[in-house]
JSON list of C-alpha atoms in Angstrom, two decimals:
[
{"chain": "A", "resi": 1, "resn": "GLN", "atom": "CA", "xyz": [-18.82, 6.90, 4.39]},
{"chain": "A", "resi": 2, "resn": "VAL", "atom": "CA", "xyz": [-16.07, 4.81, 3.02]},
{"chain": "A", "resi": 3, "resn": "GLN", "atom": "CA", "xyz": [-12.83, 4.93, 5.37]},
{"chain": "A", "resi": 4, "resn": "LEU", "atom": "CA", "xyz": [-9.16, 3.71, 4.78]},
{"chain": "A", "resi": 5, "resn": "VAL", "atom": "CA", "xyz": [-7.59, 4.31, 8.23]},
{"chain": "A", "resi": 6, "resn": "GLU", "atom": "CA", "xyz": [-3.76, 4.12, 7.89]},
{"chain": "A", "resi": 7, "resn": "SER", "atom": "CA", "xyz": [-1.35, 3.76, 10.86]},
{"chain": "A", "resi": 8, "resn": "GLY", "atom": "CA", "xyz": [2.45, 2.41, 11.32]},
{"chain": "A", "resi": 9, "resn": "GLY", "atom": "CA", "xyz": [4.39, 4.84, 9.62]},
{"chain": "A", "resi": 10, "resn": "GLY", "atom": "CA", "xyz": [7.71, 6.06, 11.66]},
{"chain": "A", "resi": 11, "resn": "SER", "atom": "CA", "xyz": [11.14, 6.84, 11.44]},
{"chain": "A", "resi": 12, "resn": "VAL", "atom": "CA", "xyz": [13.84, 4.17, 11.34]},
{"chain": "A", "resi": 13, "resn": "GLN", "atom": "CA", "xyz": [17.30, 3.76, 10.25]},
{"chain": "A", "resi": 14, "resn": "ALA", "atom": "CA", "xyz": [18.31, 1.95, 6.99]},
{"chain": "A", "resi": 15, "resn": "GLY", "atom": "CA", "xyz": [18.28, -1.59, 6.94]},
{"chain": "A", "resi": 16, "resn": "GLY", "atom": "CA", "xyz": [15.22, -1.07, 9.72]},
{"chain": "A", "resi": 17, "resn": "SER", "atom": "CA", "xyz": [11.50, -2.42, 9.33]},
{"chain": "A", "resi": 18, "resn": "LEU", "atom": "CA", "xyz": [8.34, -1.18, 9.32]},
{"chain": "A", "resi": 19, "resn": "ARG", "atom": "CA", "xyz": [4.73, -2.41, 8.99]},
{"chain": "A", "resi": 20, "resn": "LEU", "atom": "CA", "xyz": [1.98, -0.45, 7.68]},
{"chain": "A", "resi": 21, "resn": "SER", "atom": "CA", "xyz": [-1.34, -1.22, 8.46]},
{"chain": "A", "resi": 22, "resn": "CYS", "atom": "CA", "xyz": [-4.57, -0.15, 6.48]},
{"chain": "A", "resi": 23, "resn": "THR", "atom": "CA", "xyz": [-8.37, -1.05, 8.08]},
{"chain": "A", "resi": 24, "resn": "VAL", "atom": "CA", "xyz": [-11.18, -0.62, 5.39]},
{"chain": "A", "resi": 25, "resn": "PHE", "atom": "CA", "xyz": [-14.50, 0.92, 7.13]},
{"chain": "A", "resi": 26, "resn": "LYS", "atom": "CA", "xyz": [-18.11, 0.29, 4.86]},
{"chain": "A", "resi": 27, "resn": "TYR", "atom": "CA", "xyz": [-16.48, -0.97, 1.68]},
{"chain": "A", "resi": 28, "resn": "PRO", "atom": "CA", "xyz": [-16.41, -4.38, 0.26]},
{"chain": "A", "resi": 29, "resn": "TYR", "atom": "CA", "xyz": [-13.28, -3.98, -1.05]},
{"chain": "A", "resi": 30, "resn": "THR", "atom": "CA", "xyz": [-11.81, -6.30, -3.48]},
{"chain": "A", "resi": 31, "resn": "PHE", "atom": "CA", "xyz": [-7.95, -5.15, -3.87]},
{"chain": "A", "resi": 32, "resn": "MET", "atom": "CA", "xyz": [-5.89, -3.03, -2.28]},
{"chain": "A", "resi": 33, "resn": "GLY", "atom": "CA", "xyz": [-3.08, -0.86, -3.56]},
{"chain": "A", "resi": 34, "resn": "TRP", "atom": "CA", "xyz": [-0.40, 0.58, -1.29]},
{"chain": "A", "resi": 35, "resn": "PHE", "atom": "CA", "xyz": [1.48, 3.78, -3.00]},
{"chain": "A", "resi": 36, "resn": "ARG", "atom": "CA", "xyz": [4.37, 6.23, -2.14]},
{"chain": "A", "resi": 37, "resn": "GLN", "atom": "CA", "xyz": [4.92, 9.77, -3.02]},
{"chain": "A", "resi": 38, "resn": "ALA", "atom": "CA", "xyz": [8.23, 11.93, -1.69]},
{"chain": "A", "resi": 39, "resn": "PRO", "atom": "CA", "xyz": [8.60, 15.30, -2.36]},
{"chain": "A", "resi": 40, "resn": "GLY", "atom": "CA", "xyz": [8.67, 16.60, -5.60]},
{"chain": "A", "resi": 41, "resn": "ARG", "atom": "CA", "xyz": [7.96, 13.13, -6.98]},
{"chain": "A", "resi": 42, "resn": "GLU", "atom": "CA", "xyz": [4.85, 11.78, -8.69]},
{"chain": "A", "resi": 43, "resn": "ARG", "atom": "CA", "xyz": [2.93, 9.04, -6.84]},
{"chain": "A", "resi": 44, "resn": "GLU", "atom": "CA", "xyz": [4.01, 5.60, -7.12]},
{"chain": "A", "resi": 45, "resn": "GLY", "atom": "CA", "xyz": [2.15, 2.40, -6.88]},
{"chain": "A", "resi": 46, "resn": "VAL", "atom": "CA", "xyz": [4.06, 0.09, -4.50]},
{"chain": "A", "resi": 47, "resn": "ALA", "atom": "CA", "xyz": [2.35, -3.14, -3.91]},
{"chain": "A", "resi": 48, "resn": "ALA", "atom": "CA", "xyz": [-1.17, -4.85, -4.31]},
{"chain": "A", "resi": 49, "resn": "ILE", "atom": "CA", "xyz": [-2.91, -7.45, -3.24]},
{"chain": "A", "resi": 50, "resn": "HIS", "atom": "CA", "xyz": [-6.24, -9.23, -3.99]},
{"chain": "A", "resi": 51, "resn": "ARG", "atom": "CA", "xyz": [-8.50, -9.99, -1.31]},
{"chain": "A", "resi": 52, "resn": "ARG", "atom": "CA", "xyz": [-9.98, -13.47, -2.05]},
{"chain": "A", "resi": 53, "resn": "LEU", "atom": "CA", "xyz": [-7.23, -14.69, -4.19]},
{"chain": "A", "resi": 54, "resn": "GLY", "atom": "CA", "xyz": [-4.29, -13.02, -2.36]},
{"chain": "A", "resi": 55, "resn": "THR", "atom": "CA", "xyz": [-2.35, -12.34, -5.30]},
{"chain": "A", "resi": 56, "resn": "THR", "atom": "CA", "xyz": [0.02, -9.88, -4.94]},
{"chain": "A", "resi": 57, "resn": "TYR", "atom": "CA", "xyz": [2.09, -7.57, -6.97]},
{"chain": "A", "resi": 58, "resn": "TYR", "atom": "CA", "xyz": [5.19, -5.58, -6.50]},
{"chain": "A", "resi": 59, "resn": "ILE", "atom": "CA", "xyz": [7.36, -2.59, -8.12]},
{"chain": "A", "resi": 60, "resn": "ASP", "atom": "CA", "xyz": [10.77, -4.02, -8.85]},
{"chain": "A", "resi": 61, "resn": "SER", "atom": "CA", "xyz": [12.45, -2.04, -6.62]},
{"chain": "A", "resi": 62, "resn": "VAL", "atom": "CA", "xyz": [10.93, -3.51, -3.44]},
{"chain": "A", "resi": 63, "resn": "LYS", "atom": "CA", "xyz": [10.62, -6.99, -4.30]},
{"chain": "A", "resi": 64, "resn": "GLY", "atom": "CA", "xyz": [12.13, -9.30, -1.89]},
{"chain": "A", "resi": 65, "resn": "ARG", "atom": "CA", "xyz": [11.75, -6.57, 0.62]},
{"chain": "A", "resi": 66, "resn": "PHE", "atom": "CA", "xyz": [8.26, -5.62, 1.17]},
{"chain": "A", "resi": 67, "resn": "THR", "atom": "CA", "xyz": [5.06, -7.72, 1.61]},
{"chain": "A", "resi": 68, "resn": "SER", "atom": "CA", "xyz": [1.35, -7.25, 1.58]},
{"chain": "A", "resi": 69, "resn": "SER", "atom": "CA", "xyz": [-0.83, -9.44, 3.36]},
{"chain": "A", "resi": 70, "resn": "GLN", "atom": "CA", "xyz": [-4.23, -9.27, 4.91]},
{"chain": "A", "resi": 71, "resn": "ASP", "atom": "CA", "xyz": [-6.45, -10.22, 7.52]},
{"chain": "A", "resi": 72, "resn": "SER", "atom": "CA", "xyz": [-9.79, -10.20, 5.92]},
{"chain": "A", "resi": 73, "resn": "ALA", "atom": "CA", "xyz": [-11.87, -11.13, 9.33]},
{"chain": "A", "resi": 74, "resn": "LYS", "atom": "CA", "xyz": [-10.25, -7.47, 10.45]},
{"chain": "A", "resi": 75, "resn": "ASN", "atom": "CA", "xyz": [-10.77, -5.89, 6.95]},
{"chain": "A", "resi": 76, "resn": "THR", "atom": "CA", "xyz": [-6.84, -4.98, 7.26]},
{"chain": "A", "resi": 77, "resn": "VAL", "atom": "CA", "xyz": [-4.39, -5.02, 4.55]},
{"chain": "A", "resi": 78, "resn": "TYR", "atom": "CA", "xyz": [-0.58, -4.85, 5.89]},
{"chain": "A", "resi": 79, "resn": "LEU", "atom": "CA", "xyz": [2.60, -3.78, 4.04]},
{"chain": "A", "resi": 80, "resn": "GLN", "atom": "CA", "xyz": [5.57, -5.11, 5.72]},
{"chain": "A", "resi": 81, "resn": "MET", "atom": "CA", "xyz": [8.60, -3.27, 4.71]},
{"chain": "A", "resi": 82, "resn": "ASN", "atom": "CA", "xyz": [12.03, -4.74, 5.87]},
{"chain": "A", "resi": 83, "resn": "SER", "atom": "CA", "xyz": [15.49, -3.87, 4.73]},
{"chain": "A", "resi": 84, "resn": "LEU", "atom": "CA", "xyz": [14.52, -0.29, 4.17]},
{"chain": "A", "resi": 85, "resn": "LYS", "atom": "CA", "xyz": [16.51, 2.08, 2.28]},
{"chain": "A", "resi": 86, "resn": "ALA", "atom": "CA", "xyz": [16.90, 6.10, 2.39]},
{"chain": "A", "resi": 87, "resn": "GLU", "atom": "CA", "xyz": [15.13, 6.14, -1.36]},
{"chain": "A", "resi": 88, "resn": "ASP", "atom": "CA", "xyz": [11.84, 4.57, 0.53]},
{"chain": "A", "resi": 89, "resn": "THR", "atom": "CA", "xyz": [11.46, 7.67, 2.53]},
{"chain": "A", "resi": 90, "resn": "ALA", "atom": "CA", "xyz": [7.79, 9.16, 1.54]},
{"chain": "A", "resi": 91, "resn": "MET", "atom": "CA", "xyz": [4.12, 9.29, 2.54]},
{"chain": "A", "resi": 92, "resn": "TYR", "atom": "CA", "xyz": [2.33, 5.91, 1.59]},
{"chain": "A", "resi": 93, "resn": "TYR", "atom": "CA", "xyz": [-0.83, 5.64, 1.08]},
{"chain": "A", "resi": 94, "resn": "CYS", "atom": "CA", "xyz": [-3.40, 2.39, 0.64]},
{"chain": "A", "resi": 95, "resn": "ALA", "atom": "CA", "xyz": [-6.13, 3.02, -1.87]},
{"chain": "A", "resi": 96, "resn": "THR", "atom": "CA", "xyz": [-9.01, 0.72, -3.49]},
{"chain": "A", "resi": 97, "resn": "GLY", "atom": "CA", "xyz": [-11.38, 1.00, -5.98]},
{"chain": "A", "resi": 98, "resn": "THR", "atom": "CA", "xyz": [-13.14, -1.20, -8.95]},
{"chain": "A", "resi": 99, "resn": "SER", "atom": "CA", "xyz": [-10.86, -0.98, -11.75]},
{"chain": "A", "resi": 100, "resn": "PRO", "atom": "CA", "xyz": [-9.98, -4.36, -13.51]},
{"chain": "A", "resi": 101, "resn": "ASN", "atom": "CA", "xyz": [-6.50, -2.72, -14.14]},
{"chain": "A", "resi": 102, "resn": "TRP", "atom": "CA", "xyz": [-5.92, -2.69, -10.33]},
{"chain": "A", "resi": 103, "resn": "TRP", "atom": "CA", "xyz": [-2.61, -4.99, -10.71]},
{"chain": "A", "resi": 104, "resn": "GLN", "atom": "CA", "xyz": [-0.79, -2.16, -12.89]},
{"chain": "A", "resi": 105, "resn": "MET", "atom": "CA", "xyz": [-0.93, 0.38, -9.45]},
{"chain": "A", "resi": 106, "resn": "ARG", "atom": "CA", "xyz": [-1.68, 3.08, -11.34]},
{"chain": "A", "resi": 107, "resn": "PRO", "atom": "CA", "xyz": [-3.27, 5.89, -9.20]},
{"chain": "A", "resi": 108, "resn": "GLY", "atom": "CA", "xyz": [-5.51, 6.82, -11.57]},
{"chain": "A", "resi": 109, "resn": "ASP", "atom": "CA", "xyz": [-7.26, 3.42, -11.20]},
{"chain": "A", "resi": 110, "resn": "PHE", "atom": "CA", "xyz": [-7.92, 4.02, -7.68]},
{"chain": "A", "resi": 111, "resn": "THR", "atom": "CA", "xyz": [-10.55, 5.71, -6.35]},
{"chain": "A", "resi": 112, "resn": "VAL", "atom": "CA", "xyz": [-10.75, 5.52, -2.95]},
{"chain": "A", "resi": 113, "resn": "TRP", "atom": "CA", "xyz": [-7.84, 6.99, -0.56]},
{"chain": "A", "resi": 114, "resn": "GLY", "atom": "CA", "xyz": [-6.26, 6.31, 3.13]},
{"chain": "A", "resi": 115, "resn": "GLN", "atom": "CA", "xyz": [-4.91, 9.74, 4.62]},
{"chain": "A", "resi": 116, "resn": "GLY", "atom": "CA", "xyz": [-1.05, 8.48, 4.04]},
{"chain": "A", "resi": 117, "resn": "THR", "atom": "CA", "xyz": [1.36, 7.84, 6.70]},
{"chain": "A", "resi": 118, "resn": "GLN", "atom": "CA", "xyz": [4.81, 8.93, 6.95]},
{"chain": "A", "resi": 119, "resn": "VAL", "atom": "CA", "xyz": [7.68, 6.72, 6.53]},
{"chain": "A", "resi": 120, "resn": "THR", "atom": "CA", "xyz": [11.54, 8.31, 6.91]},
{"chain": "A", "resi": 121, "resn": "VAL", "atom": "CA", "xyz": [14.21, 6.45, 6.46]},
{"chain": "A", "resi": 122, "resn": "SER", "atom": "CA", "xyz": [17.77, 7.90, 7.30]},
{"chain": "A", "resi": 123, "resn": "SER", "atom": "CA", "xyz": [21.10, 6.45, 6.01]}
]
């Protein structure tokens, strides 16, 4: 059974940093996306990374603050989040799948999801 196991969420003050991890079990993933969902809001793609190419994509609101990286030997993808803002508060998920449109970071194109990890940023 494919599993994506996330860790690294928590509570920080605005301006602080967190690093999320997503470890993949039993799945030869090609790409990984990071998503977030705040209460009352739709899930949105935040970042994505291609496993072999290392290509990364980000939404405008996190560019320059968030960085996705990976350790292929550990089957683990990371999301380093710096200069966090209150509006970054959300449940964060990693996800993967097989869609060729993965780089657009649309939730519907991802079929395997992690359990989520909460990020809370206080102002």
